Coordinates of C-alpha atoms and ligand atoms in Angstrom, one line a residue:
M1 CA -5.1 -16.7 -2.1
R2 CA -6.7 -14.9 -4.6
S3 CA -6.1 -16.2 -8.4
I4 CA -4.5 -13.2 -9.4
P5 CA -1.3 -11.8 -8.5
T6 CA -2.0 -11.1 -4.8
F7 CA -2.2 -7.4 -3.8
V8 CA -3.5 -5.1 -1.8
L9 CA -6.3 -2.4 -2.9
L10 CA -7.2 0.4 -1.6
A11 CA -10.9 1.5 -3.1
L12 CA -11.3 4.9 -2.2
P13 CA -15.1 5.9 -1.9
L14 CA -14.7 8.4 -4.3
L15 CA -15.9 8.6 -7.8
D16 CA -13.3 6.8 -9.7
W17 CA -10.4 6.5 -7.3
Y18 CA -9.8 3.0 -7.4
V19 CA -6.6 3.1 -6.2
V20 CA -4.1 0.4 -5.7
F21 CA -2.2 1.0 -2.2
G22 CA -1.0 -2.0 -1.7
Y23 CA 2.3 -3.7 -1.8
G24 CA 4.5 -3.7 -4.6
I25 CA 5.3 -7.0 -6.6
R26 CA 6.1 -10.3 -6.2
K27 CA 9.4 -12.0 -5.0
G28 CA 11.4 -10.8 -8.2
P29 CA 13.8 -13.0 -10.4
E30 CA 17.0 -11.9 -8.2
T31 CA 15.4 -12.0 -4.9
N32 CA 17.4 -15.6 -3.5
Q33 CA 16.4 -15.6 0.0
D34 CA 14.7 -18.8 1.5
I35 CA 11.4 -17.6 2.3
S36 CA 10.3 -20.3 5.1
Y37 CA 7.9 -19.8 8.1
T38 CA 5.5 -21.6 10.4
T39 CA 2.2 -20.3 11.0
H40 CA 0.5 -19.5 14.2
Y41 CA -2.7 -18.4 15.6
I42 CA -3.2 -16.4 18.5
T43 CA -6.3 -16.2 20.3
Q44 CA -7.2 -12.5 20.6
K45 CA -10.2 -10.1 22.3
V46 CA -12.6 -9.3 19.3
D47 CA -13.1 -5.9 21.3
H48 CA -9.8 -4.7 23.3
F49 CA -11.7 -1.7 24.8
G50 CA -14.7 -2.7 26.5
F51 CA -15.8 -5.3 28.3
A52 CA -19.5 -6.1 27.2
N53 CA -18.2 -8.6 24.4
D54 CA -16.2 -11.3 25.2
N55 CA -16.2 -12.8 21.8
T56 CA -12.5 -14.2 20.5
Y57 CA -11.3 -14.8 16.9
K58 CA -7.8 -16.5 15.6
Q59 CA -5.5 -14.1 14.2
R60 CA -2.5 -15.7 11.8
Y61 CA 0.8 -15.0 12.4
L62 CA 4.1 -16.4 10.7
L63 CA 7.5 -16.3 12.1
N64 CA 10.7 -17.1 11.3
D65 CA 13.5 -18.0 13.9
Q66 CA 16.4 -19.0 11.5
H67 CA 18.8 -16.4 12.4
W68 CA 17.4 -15.7 15.9
R69 CA 19.6 -15.5 19.6
P70 CA 18.3 -15.2 22.7
G71 CA 18.3 -11.5 23.1
S72 CA 18.4 -10.5 20.0
P73 CA 15.9 -8.3 18.2
I74 CA 12.7 -9.2 16.7
F75 CA 11.4 -7.7 13.4
F76 CA 7.7 -7.5 13.4
Y77 CA 5.5 -6.7 10.4
T78 CA 2.7 -4.6 10.8
G79 CA 0.1 -5.7 8.9
N80 CA -1.9 -4.2 6.4
E81 CA -5.2 -4.8 3.9
G82 CA -4.6 -8.4 2.8
A83 CA -3.3 -12.0 3.5
I84 CA -0.5 -11.8 5.3
D85 CA 1.5 -14.5 3.6
W86 CA 1.9 -12.1 0.6
F87 CA 3.2 -9.3 2.9
C88 CA 5.7 -11.8 4.1
N89 CA 6.7 -13.1 1.0
N90 CA 7.2 -9.3 -0.4
T91 CA 8.9 -7.7 2.4
G92 CA 12.2 -8.8 0.8
I93 CA 14.6 -6.2 2.8
M94 CA 13.3 -7.7 6.6
W95 CA 14.7 -11.3 5.5
E96 CA 17.8 -9.9 4.1
W97 CA 18.4 -7.9 7.3
A98 CA 17.7 -11.0 9.4
P99 CA 21.0 -12.2 9.1
S100 CA 22.7 -9.0 10.0
F101 CA 21.0 -8.5 13.2
N102 CA 20.0 -12.6 14.0
A103 CA 16.3 -11.6 14.0
M104 CA 13.4 -13.0 14.9
L105 CA 10.9 -12.0 11.8
I106 CA 7.0 -12.0 12.9
F107 CA 4.3 -11.2 10.1
A108 CA 1.5 -10.4 12.0
E109 CA -2.1 -10.5 10.2
H110 CA -4.4 -7.6 10.4
R111 CA -7.8 -8.5 11.5
Y112 CA -10.5 -8.7 8.9
Y113 CA -7.9 -9.8 6.4
G114 CA -6.9 -13.4 5.5
E115 CA -7.8 -16.0 7.8
S116 CA -8.2 -13.8 10.4
L117 CA -11.8 -12.7 10.6
P118 CA -13.5 -11.8 13.9
Y119 CA -17.0 -13.8 12.8
G120 CA -15.6 -16.0 10.3
N121 CA -17.6 -15.5 7.4
K122 CA -20.2 -13.4 8.6
S123 CA -17.4 -10.7 9.6
F124 CA -18.6 -8.6 6.6
D125 CA -22.5 -9.2 7.4
S126 CA -24.0 -6.5 9.4
P127 CA -22.6 -3.1 10.6
N128 CA -22.2 -5.0 14.4
H129 CA -19.8 -7.4 12.9
L130 CA -17.8 -4.8 11.6
N131 CA -17.5 -2.9 14.3
Y132 CA -14.4 -3.8 15.4
L133 CA -12.4 -3.0 12.2
T134 CA -10.6 -0.5 13.6
S135 CA -6.9 0.7 13.0
E136 CA -7.2 1.0 17.0
Q137 CA -8.4 -2.8 17.7
A138 CA -5.4 -3.6 14.8
L139 CA -3.0 -2.2 17.1
A140 CA -4.0 -3.7 20.4
D141 CA -3.7 -6.6 18.3
F142 CA -0.3 -6.4 17.7
V143 CA 0.7 -5.4 21.3
S144 CA -1.0 -8.3 22.8
L145 CA 0.6 -10.6 20.1
I146 CA 3.9 -9.2 21.4
A147 CA 3.2 -9.3 25.0
D148 CA 2.3 -12.9 24.3
V149 CA 5.2 -14.5 22.1
K150 CA 7.5 -12.9 25.0
Q151 CA 5.5 -14.6 27.7
R152 CA 5.3 -17.9 25.7
M153 CA 9.3 -18.0 24.6
P154 CA 11.2 -16.7 27.7
A155 CA 14.2 -16.4 25.4
T156 CA 12.5 -13.3 23.9
S157 CA 11.3 -11.5 27.0
K158 CA 14.1 -9.3 26.6
S159 CA 14.4 -9.1 22.9
P160 CA 13.9 -5.4 21.3
V161 CA 11.0 -5.5 18.9
V162 CA 11.3 -3.2 15.5
A163 CA 8.0 -2.6 13.4
F164 CA 8.2 -2.9 10.0
G165 CA 5.3 -1.4 7.6
G166 CA 4.7 -0.4 4.1
S167 CA 1.8 1.9 2.7
Y168 CA -1.3 1.7 5.4
G169 CA 1.3 -1.4 7.1
G170 CA 3.6 1.4 7.7
M171 CA 1.0 4.3 9.1
L172 CA 0.1 1.2 11.6
A173 CA 4.2 0.2 12.2
A174 CA 4.5 4.2 13.1
W175 CA 0.9 4.6 15.2
L176 CA 2.4 1.4 16.8
R177 CA 5.4 3.0 18.1
M178 CA 3.3 6.2 18.9
K179 CA 0.6 4.3 20.8
Y180 CA 2.8 1.9 22.2
P181 CA 6.1 3.2 22.6
S182 CA 7.0 0.7 25.8
A183 CA 6.4 -2.6 23.0
V184 CA 8.7 -1.4 20.2
V185 CA 11.9 0.7 19.9
G186 CA 10.9 2.2 17.0
A187 CA 9.2 1.9 13.7
F188 CA 10.6 1.5 10.1
A189 CA 7.3 3.4 8.1
A190 CA 7.5 2.9 4.4
S191 CA 5.3 5.2 2.0
A192 CA 3.3 5.2 4.9
P193 CA 0.5 8.4 4.0
I194 CA 0.0 9.2 7.5
W195 CA -1.0 13.2 6.3
E196 CA -3.5 11.9 4.1
F197 CA -6.3 12.8 5.9
G198 CA -8.1 15.7 6.6
D199 CA -6.9 18.9 5.3
L200 CA -3.0 18.6 6.5
V201 CA -1.9 17.9 3.0
P202 CA -3.0 19.7 -0.4
L203 CA -6.3 17.9 -1.4
G204 CA -4.9 17.5 -5.0
G205 CA -0.9 16.6 -4.2
F206 CA -1.4 12.6 -4.9
A207 CA -2.8 13.5 -8.8
V208 CA 0.3 16.0 -9.1
V209 CA 2.6 13.7 -7.9
T210 CA 1.3 11.1 -10.0
T211 CA 1.3 13.3 -13.3
K212 CA 4.9 14.3 -12.1
S213 CA 6.1 10.7 -12.5
Y214 CA 4.5 10.8 -15.7
A215 CA 6.0 13.6 -17.1
S216 CA 9.3 13.0 -16.1
A217 CA 9.1 10.0 -18.1
N218 CA 8.0 11.9 -21.0
P219 CA 6.8 15.5 -21.0
N220 CA 4.4 15.0 -23.8
C221 CA 2.6 12.2 -22.0
P222 CA 0.6 13.8 -19.0
I223 CA -0.7 16.0 -22.0
I224 CA -1.8 13.5 -24.1
I225 CA -3.3 11.7 -21.3
R226 CA -5.1 14.8 -20.2
R227 CA -6.3 15.5 -23.6
S228 CA -7.7 11.6 -23.6
W229 CA -10.6 12.6 -21.6
S230 CA -12.4 14.9 -24.1
V231 CA -11.9 12.6 -26.8
M232 CA -13.3 9.7 -24.9
D233 CA -16.1 11.7 -24.2
Q234 CA -16.6 12.8 -27.7
L235 CA -16.5 9.5 -29.1
A236 CA -18.7 7.7 -26.6
S237 CA -21.4 10.4 -27.6
S238 CA -22.4 8.0 -30.9
V239 CA -23.1 4.5 -30.9
E240 CA -20.2 4.0 -33.8
G241 CA -18.1 6.0 -31.3
R242 CA -18.7 3.7 -28.6
E243 CA -18.0 1.0 -30.8
F244 CA -14.5 2.1 -32.2
L245 CA -14.1 2.8 -28.5
A246 CA -14.4 -0.7 -27.8
S247 CA -12.7 -1.9 -30.1
A248 CA -9.7 0.1 -30.6
L249 CA -9.3 -0.3 -27.1
G250 CA -9.3 -4.1 -26.9
L251 CA -12.4 -4.1 -24.5
C252 CA -14.3 -7.2 -23.6
N253 CA -17.6 -5.4 -22.9
P254 CA -19.1 -2.8 -24.9
V255 CA -18.8 0.6 -23.8
K256 CA -21.8 2.2 -22.5
S257 CA -20.5 5.7 -21.5
S258 CA -17.1 7.2 -21.4
A259 CA -17.2 7.2 -17.4
E260 CA -16.3 3.5 -17.2
V261 CA -13.4 3.7 -19.4
K262 CA -12.2 7.3 -18.1
S263 CA -12.4 5.8 -14.7
W264 CA -10.8 2.5 -15.6
L265 CA -7.7 4.3 -17.3
S266 CA -6.8 6.9 -14.7
S267 CA -6.8 3.7 -12.2
T268 CA -4.8 1.8 -14.3
W269 CA -2.1 5.1 -14.7
I270 CA -1.9 5.3 -10.7
N271 CA -1.2 2.1 -10.5
L272 CA 1.2 2.1 -13.2
A273 CA 3.3 5.1 -11.2
M274 CA 3.3 3.4 -7.9
A275 CA 4.4 0.0 -9.6
N276 CA 7.2 2.3 -11.3
Y277 CA 10.0 0.0 -10.5
P278 CA 13.5 0.2 -11.8
Y279 CA 13.2 -3.5 -12.9
K280 CA 11.0 -6.0 -14.1
A281 CA 8.4 -7.3 -11.9
N282 CA 5.1 -8.8 -11.4
F283 CA 3.1 -6.5 -9.8
L284 CA -0.8 -6.6 -10.0
E285 CA 0.3 -7.3 -14.1
P286 CA 3.9 -8.5 -15.1
L287 CA 5.4 -5.5 -16.1
P288 CA 8.8 -4.0 -17.3
A289 CA 11.7 -2.0 -15.6
W290 CA 10.6 1.5 -15.4
P291 CA 6.9 0.8 -16.6
V292 CA 5.8 4.6 -16.9
K293 CA 8.6 4.9 -19.1
A294 CA 7.2 2.3 -21.0
I295 CA 3.9 3.2 -21.0
C296 CA 4.7 7.3 -22.4
S297 CA 6.6 6.0 -25.2
H298 CA 3.8 5.3 -26.8
L299 CA 2.2 8.9 -25.5
S300 CA 5.0 11.1 -27.3
D301 CA 3.1 12.7 -30.4
I302 CA 0.9 15.4 -29.5
N303 CA 0.0 16.1 -32.7
L304 CA -2.3 13.0 -32.9
D305 CA -6.3 13.0 -34.0
H306 CA -8.7 11.5 -31.9
K307 CA -8.8 8.0 -33.1
E308 CA -4.6 8.0 -33.4
L309 CA -4.7 9.3 -29.8
V310 CA -7.3 6.3 -29.0
H311 CA -4.7 3.6 -30.8
A312 CA -1.9 5.4 -28.9
V313 CA -3.7 4.6 -25.6
R314 CA -4.3 1.3 -26.4
H315 CA -0.4 0.6 -27.4
A316 CA 0.0 1.9 -23.9
V317 CA -2.8 -0.3 -21.7
D318 CA -1.1 -3.1 -24.0
V319 CA 2.3 -2.5 -21.9
Y320 CA -0.2 -2.9 -18.6
Y321 CA -2.6 -5.4 -18.9
N322 CA -0.6 -7.4 -21.6
Y323 CA 3.0 -7.8 -21.0
T324 CA 3.1 -11.5 -20.6
G325 CA 1.0 -12.0 -24.3
S326 CA -1.6 -13.8 -22.3
A327 CA -4.7 -11.6 -22.3
S328 CA -7.4 -11.6 -25.0
C329 CA -9.4 -9.0 -24.0
Y330 CA -9.5 -6.3 -21.0
K331 CA -12.2 -5.5 -18.5
T332 CA -13.0 -1.8 -17.5
S333 CA -14.7 -3.4 -14.5
E334 CA -11.0 -4.5 -13.5
S335 CA -9.0 -2.1 -13.8
A336 CA -6.3 -3.4 -11.2
T337 CA -6.2 -6.6 -10.6
G338 CA -9.4 -8.9 -12.1
N339 CA -10.3 -9.3 -8.1
L340 CA -11.4 -6.8 -5.7
G341 CA -10.3 -9.6 -2.9
D342 CA -10.4 -8.7 0.5
Q343 CA -13.3 -6.0 1.5
G344 CA -12.0 -5.1 4.4
W345 CA -10.7 -1.5 2.9
D346 CA -13.8 -0.8 1.5
I347 CA -15.1 -0.7 4.8
Q348 CA -12.2 0.9 6.6
S349 CA -12.6 4.0 4.2
C350 CA -16.1 4.0 5.2
T351 CA -15.2 4.5 8.7
E352 CA -11.7 5.6 9.8
M353 CA -9.8 6.1 6.8
V354 CA -11.4 9.2 4.9
M355 CA -8.6 9.8 2.7
P356 CA -9.5 13.1 0.6
M357 CA -8.0 14.1 -2.8
S358 CA -9.6 15.9 -5.6
N359 CA -8.3 16.7 -9.3
D360 CA -8.5 20.0 -11.6
G361 CA -7.0 18.7 -14.2
V362 CA -4.7 21.9 -14.7
N363 CA -2.2 20.8 -12.4
D364 CA -2.8 17.4 -12.8
M365 CA -3.4 15.1 -16.0
F366 CA -7.2 13.7 -14.6
E367 CA -10.2 14.9 -14.9
P368 CA -11.6 17.5 -12.6
S369 CA -13.5 15.7 -9.9
P370 CA -13.5 17.3 -6.4
W371 CA -13.9 15.9 -3.0
N372 CA -17.2 16.0 -1.9
M373 CA -17.7 14.6 1.6
T374 CA -21.5 14.7 1.2
A375 CA -21.3 12.0 -1.8
V376 CA -19.0 9.9 0.0
T377 CA -20.9 9.6 3.1
E378 CA -24.4 8.9 1.4
D379 CA -22.2 6.2 -0.2
C380 CA -20.4 4.6 2.5
Q381 CA -24.3 4.5 4.1
K382 CA -25.8 2.7 1.2
K383 CA -23.4 0.4 0.9
F384 CA -22.6 -0.6 4.5
K385 CA -24.9 1.4 6.8
L386 CA -21.8 3.2 7.9
T387 CA -21.2 6.9 8.2
P388 CA -17.6 7.7 8.2
R389 CA -15.5 10.2 10.8
P390 CA -13.3 11.9 9.1
D391 CA -11.9 13.6 11.4
W392 CA -11.0 11.0 13.7
I393 CA -7.4 9.8 12.6
I394 CA -6.3 12.8 13.3
R395 CA -7.4 13.4 16.8
Q396 CA -6.3 9.5 16.9
Y397 CA -2.6 9.9 16.0
G398 CA -1.6 13.9 16.5
G399 CA -2.0 14.6 13.0
R400 CA 0.8 16.9 11.8
N401 CA 2.2 17.5 15.7
I402 CA 3.9 14.4 16.4
S403 CA 7.0 15.7 17.4
A404 CA 6.7 14.3 20.8
H405 CA 7.2 10.7 19.6
S406 CA 10.7 9.4 18.7
N407 CA 12.5 6.7 16.4
I408 CA 10.6 6.7 13.3
I409 CA 11.8 6.5 9.8
F410 CA 9.3 7.7 7.3
S411 CA 11.0 7.3 3.4
N412 CA 9.1 8.1 0.4
G413 CA 9.9 7.5 -3.0
L414 CA 9.1 11.0 -5.0
L415 CA 7.6 8.5 -8.0
D416 CA 4.9 7.4 -5.3
P417 CA 1.6 9.2 -5.8
W418 CA 1.1 8.4 -1.9
S419 CA 4.2 10.4 -1.1
A420 CA 1.7 13.7 -1.1
G421 CA 0.5 12.4 2.0
G422 CA 3.7 11.4 3.5
V423 CA 6.2 12.6 6.3
M424 CA 8.7 14.6 3.8
Q425 CA 10.9 16.3 6.1
S426 CA 12.7 15.0 9.1
I427 CA 10.4 16.1 12.3
S428 CA 13.4 15.7 15.2
E429 CA 16.4 13.9 15.3
S430 CA 14.8 10.4 15.8
L431 CA 11.2 10.9 13.7
V432 CA 13.5 10.9 10.5
A433 CA 12.4 11.5 6.9
I434 CA 14.2 9.2 4.2
V435 CA 13.3 11.0 0.4
I436 CA 14.0 8.7 -2.1
A437 CA 14.0 10.4 -5.3
D438 CA 14.2 7.4 -8.0
G439 CA 11.3 5.5 -5.8
A440 CA 7.8 4.4 -6.3
H441 CA 5.9 2.7 -3.5
H442 CA 8.0 1.7 -0.8
V443 CA 10.8 0.1 -3.1
D444 CA 12.7 -0.3 -0.3
L445 CA 11.2 -2.8 1.6
R446 CA 11.4 -5.1 -1.4
S447 CA 14.6 -7.0 -1.7
S448 CA 17.6 -5.6 -3.2
H449 CA 18.2 -5.7 -7.0
P450 CA 21.1 -5.2 -8.8
D451 CA 18.9 -2.2 -10.9
D452 CA 18.3 -0.3 -7.9
P453 CA 19.0 3.3 -8.2
I454 CA 22.0 4.8 -6.0
S455 CA 19.0 6.6 -4.0
V456 CA 17.2 3.3 -3.5
Q457 CA 20.9 1.8 -2.2
M458 CA 21.5 5.0 -0.4
A459 CA 18.1 5.1 1.3
R460 CA 18.7 1.2 2.6
K461 CA 21.9 2.2 4.2
K462 CA 20.3 4.6 6.2
E463 CA 17.8 3.0 7.5
K464 CA 19.6 -0.4 8.1
A465 CA 22.1 2.4 10.1
I466 CA 18.8 4.1 12.0
I467 CA 17.6 0.6 13.1
A468 CA 20.9 -0.6 14.2
H469 CA 21.3 2.9 16.3
W470 CA 17.9 2.2 17.7
L471 CA 18.7 -1.8 18.6
G472 CA 22.4 -0.1 20.6
Y473 CA 24.7 -1.5 18.3
Q474 CA 27.6 0.7 17.6
P475 CA 28.7 1.1 14.2
K476 CA 32.1 -1.2 15.0
S477 CA 30.3 -3.7 17.1
L478 CA 27.6 -4.3 14.5
K479 CA 30.5 -4.5 12.1
A480 CA 32.0 -7.3 14.1
T481 CA 28.8 -8.9 14.5
V482 CA 27.2 -9.1 11.1
G483 CA 30.0 -8.9 8.8
R484 CA 30.5 -6.4 5.8
N485 CA 27.4 -5.4 4.7
V486 CA 26.2 -2.9 7.5
L487 CA 27.0 0.7 7.7
Ligands
LIG1 C1 5.3 -17.4 0.4 O1 5.7 -18.1 -0.1 C2 5.9 -19.4 0.2 C3 7.2 -20.3 0.2 O2 8.5 -19.6 -0.6 C4 4.9 -20.5 -0.9 O3 4.7 -21.6 -0.4 C5 4.1 -19.6 -0.7 O4 2.5 -20.0 -1.4 C6 3.6 -18.4 -1.0 N1 2.6 -17.2 -0.6 C7 2.4 -16.0 -1.7 C8 0.8 -15.5 -0.8 O5 2.9 -15.7 -2.4
LIG2 C1 -20.0 -20.0 6.6 O1 -19.0 -20.7 7.6 C2 -20.1 -22.0 8.0 C3 -19.0 -22.2 9.2 O2 -17.6 -22.6 9.1 C4 -19.9 -22.5 6.9 O3 -21.0 -24.1 7.8 C5 -21.2 -22.1 6.1 O4 -21.2 -23.1 4.8 C6 -20.3 -20.7 5.6 N1 -21.5 -20.0 4.7 C7 -20.8 -19.5 3.4 C8 -21.7 -18.7 3.1 O5 -19.4 -19.8 3.0
LIG3 C1 -2.0 -9.6 -25.6 O1 -0.8 -10.3 -27.0 C2 -1.2 -11.2 -27.9 C3 0.2 -11.6 -28.2 O2 0.9 -10.7 -28.8 C4 -1.9 -11.0 -28.8 O3 -2.3 -12.1 -29.4 C5 -3.5 -10.7 -27.9 O4 -4.1 -10.0 -28.6 C6 -3.3 -9.2 -26.9 N1 -4.4 -9.3 -26.7 C7 -4.9 -7.5 -26.5 C8 -5.7 -7.4 -25.6 O5 -4.4 -6.8 -26.9
LIG4 C1 -22.2 16.6 -3.7 O1 -23.0 15.7 -3.2 C2 -24.0 15.7 -2.7 C3 -24.8 14.1 -3.0 O2 -24.3 13.6 -3.9 C4 -24.9 16.2 -4.3 O3 -26.2 17.1 -3.9 C5 -23.8 17.8 -4.3 O4 -24.5 18.7 -5.6 C6 -22.4 17.8 -4.1 N1 -21.8 19.0 -4.0 C7 -20.7 19.3 -4.9 C8 -20.4 20.9 -4.6 O5 -21.0 18.8 -6.2
LIG5 C1 2.1 19.5 19.9 O1 2.3 18.8 20.9 C2 3.0 19.1 21.8 C3 3.2 17.9 23.3 O2 3.7 17.0 22.4 C4 3.0 20.5 22.5 O3 3.1 20.8 23.4 C5 2.3 21.9 21.3 O4 1.9 22.9 21.9 C6 1.5 21.0 20.0 N1 1.8 22.1 19.0 C7 0.6 22.4 18.2 C8 1.1 23.6 17.4 O5 -0.4 22.3 18.4

C-alpha cells in the first residue's frame, strides 16, 4: 500500500482540476467491525471480447464468509480505481449488514490497480498494454469472477448477488446490473456520477455544488475564496510578493507562479467538500468533524486586505494539512495526498472516462475555466499516446435513458460535488434515487457513526430495506431472521 493514508484519485486531465474521487476515509474510531478476510486470485482473460489475445492475468479478490450460510446472499464490491484492500476496509456498511443477511462478502479488485496488473510492471508502458483498461473489461472480470465462485463453491450456486460500489465503483455496480442482470439481483451505487459525461448534466454543476457546500457553512466563505485568486495573481506578479506567498502559506517550495498555488488550493477545497463528514475522520489527511465549517471559520471576514486574506487562507489550509500538527511545510504539488499512487485513473480519463467540467467564477467560487476538449485530447496524446472517446460511455451505458433497467439504488449526498453528475430523482419504482441532505461523498457506505445526521441514518435504513426487498425478504421474515436493526 501507499504510505499516505490510502485514497483514490481522479486526476481529470483538465487544467487545474485534480480531484480526489474516491473513497472516504479510513475506519473511524467508532467502527468496531472486525475486518478479516482471505485473499484469493482468479485467472482472468486479459481480453474478454476477442479471441486473438490469449494472455491471462491474476485478479485479486478478498472474501469473508464468517456469517454466510448456503443459499444466503453474496455482497459483491465492484472495485474501483485503487487497491482493493483499502475499499474492503472502508466500506463499513457491507460489514455491518453482513450478519443481518448472512451475507458472504467479496471485494473484487479492478484490473490495472493494486495487484491486479494484466502485464505486471509493464502494464502501463505502452498503448498495447493499456488497451485492456476499460470499464467493459472490468465488468466482464466481475461477472466471470461471480460465475467462477459459484462453480467452485456449489453451496453458493443459488446465492443471489448484490453489487455494491462507491464513486467510480458505484458506476460499475450500476453498470454491472444494467449489462449483466442475470449475474446480480441489484446494485447499490453510492455517489456514482453516471451522468457526468457528454452534455448529460451542466458542465458547471460540480463547481456549483462545491460552492454551495462552502456557502452553507458560511456565506462569506466562497466570496473570500473567489477573491483570493486575484489577490494571489497580484502578489505573484512581484518577487517580493512571491516570497510573501511562499512564507505566508508555509510552502516548502518557492512560488514560481500563482497558477501552481491556485491549482493546489482549488483541489484542496474540492477534496474537503468530498470529505465533509460529520465526525472526525482520516481522509487524505486527518480532519475534524465537518471540516468545511472548520475551514470557513477562518474565511468569514470579507474586509481583509490582501496580506490578511492570505494569512486567513493559511489558517484554513492548516486545518486540512496540519490537523495533527505533524506537517513541517506544504508542497503545492501534493494537493491531495502527497502521492499520486495508482496511475490507472489518468489513463481511464484519457480513454473512456472523460468527464467534462468547467468553472465560470460567477456561479461558483473558482476561477473561470472553460472545458476544452481539444486541449484534453492533446494532453492525452502527449502523455499516453491515447485519444479519448468522450461519447462512448453514453452509447455503451445508455446515458439518461436507463428506464428499461431495474433494481438500482442511486444514493447521493447534497454536500458532495459529485452529486452534480448523479441520478437525483427516481426513474422508476426500482431505479431509486436516495438524496442525503447532509451527506458528503458516499458517506452512506461508511460504517454508521453516532454522529451521523438523521438524513444519513434514514438513507441507510431505506437502502437496507430495498436490498432486503430485492432478496425477497418479507419485512416480517427479515425481522425474524435478523433481529432488531432492520426496516
Ligand atoms: C485492512 O484491514 C486489515 C485488517 O484489519 C489490515 O491488516 C490491513 O492492513 C488493512 N489494509 C488497509 C489498506 O487499510
Ligand atoms: C518487473 O518485474 C520483473 C519480474 O517480476 C522484475 O524482474 C523486474 O525487476 C521488474 N522491473 C521493475 C522496473 O520493477
Ligand atoms: C503544524 O503544526 C505544528 C504544531 O502546531 C507546527 O509546529 C508546524 O509549524 C505546523 N506546520 C505548518 C506547515 O504550519
Ligand atoms: C483549446 O485548446 C487548444 C489547444 O490547446 C487551443 O488551441 C484553443 O485555443 C483552446 N480553445 C479555447 C476556446 O480556449
Ligand atoms: C429509451 O429507451 C427505451 C427502450 O429501452 C425506448 O423505448 C425509448 O424510446 C427511449 N427513449 C428515448 C428518449 O430515447
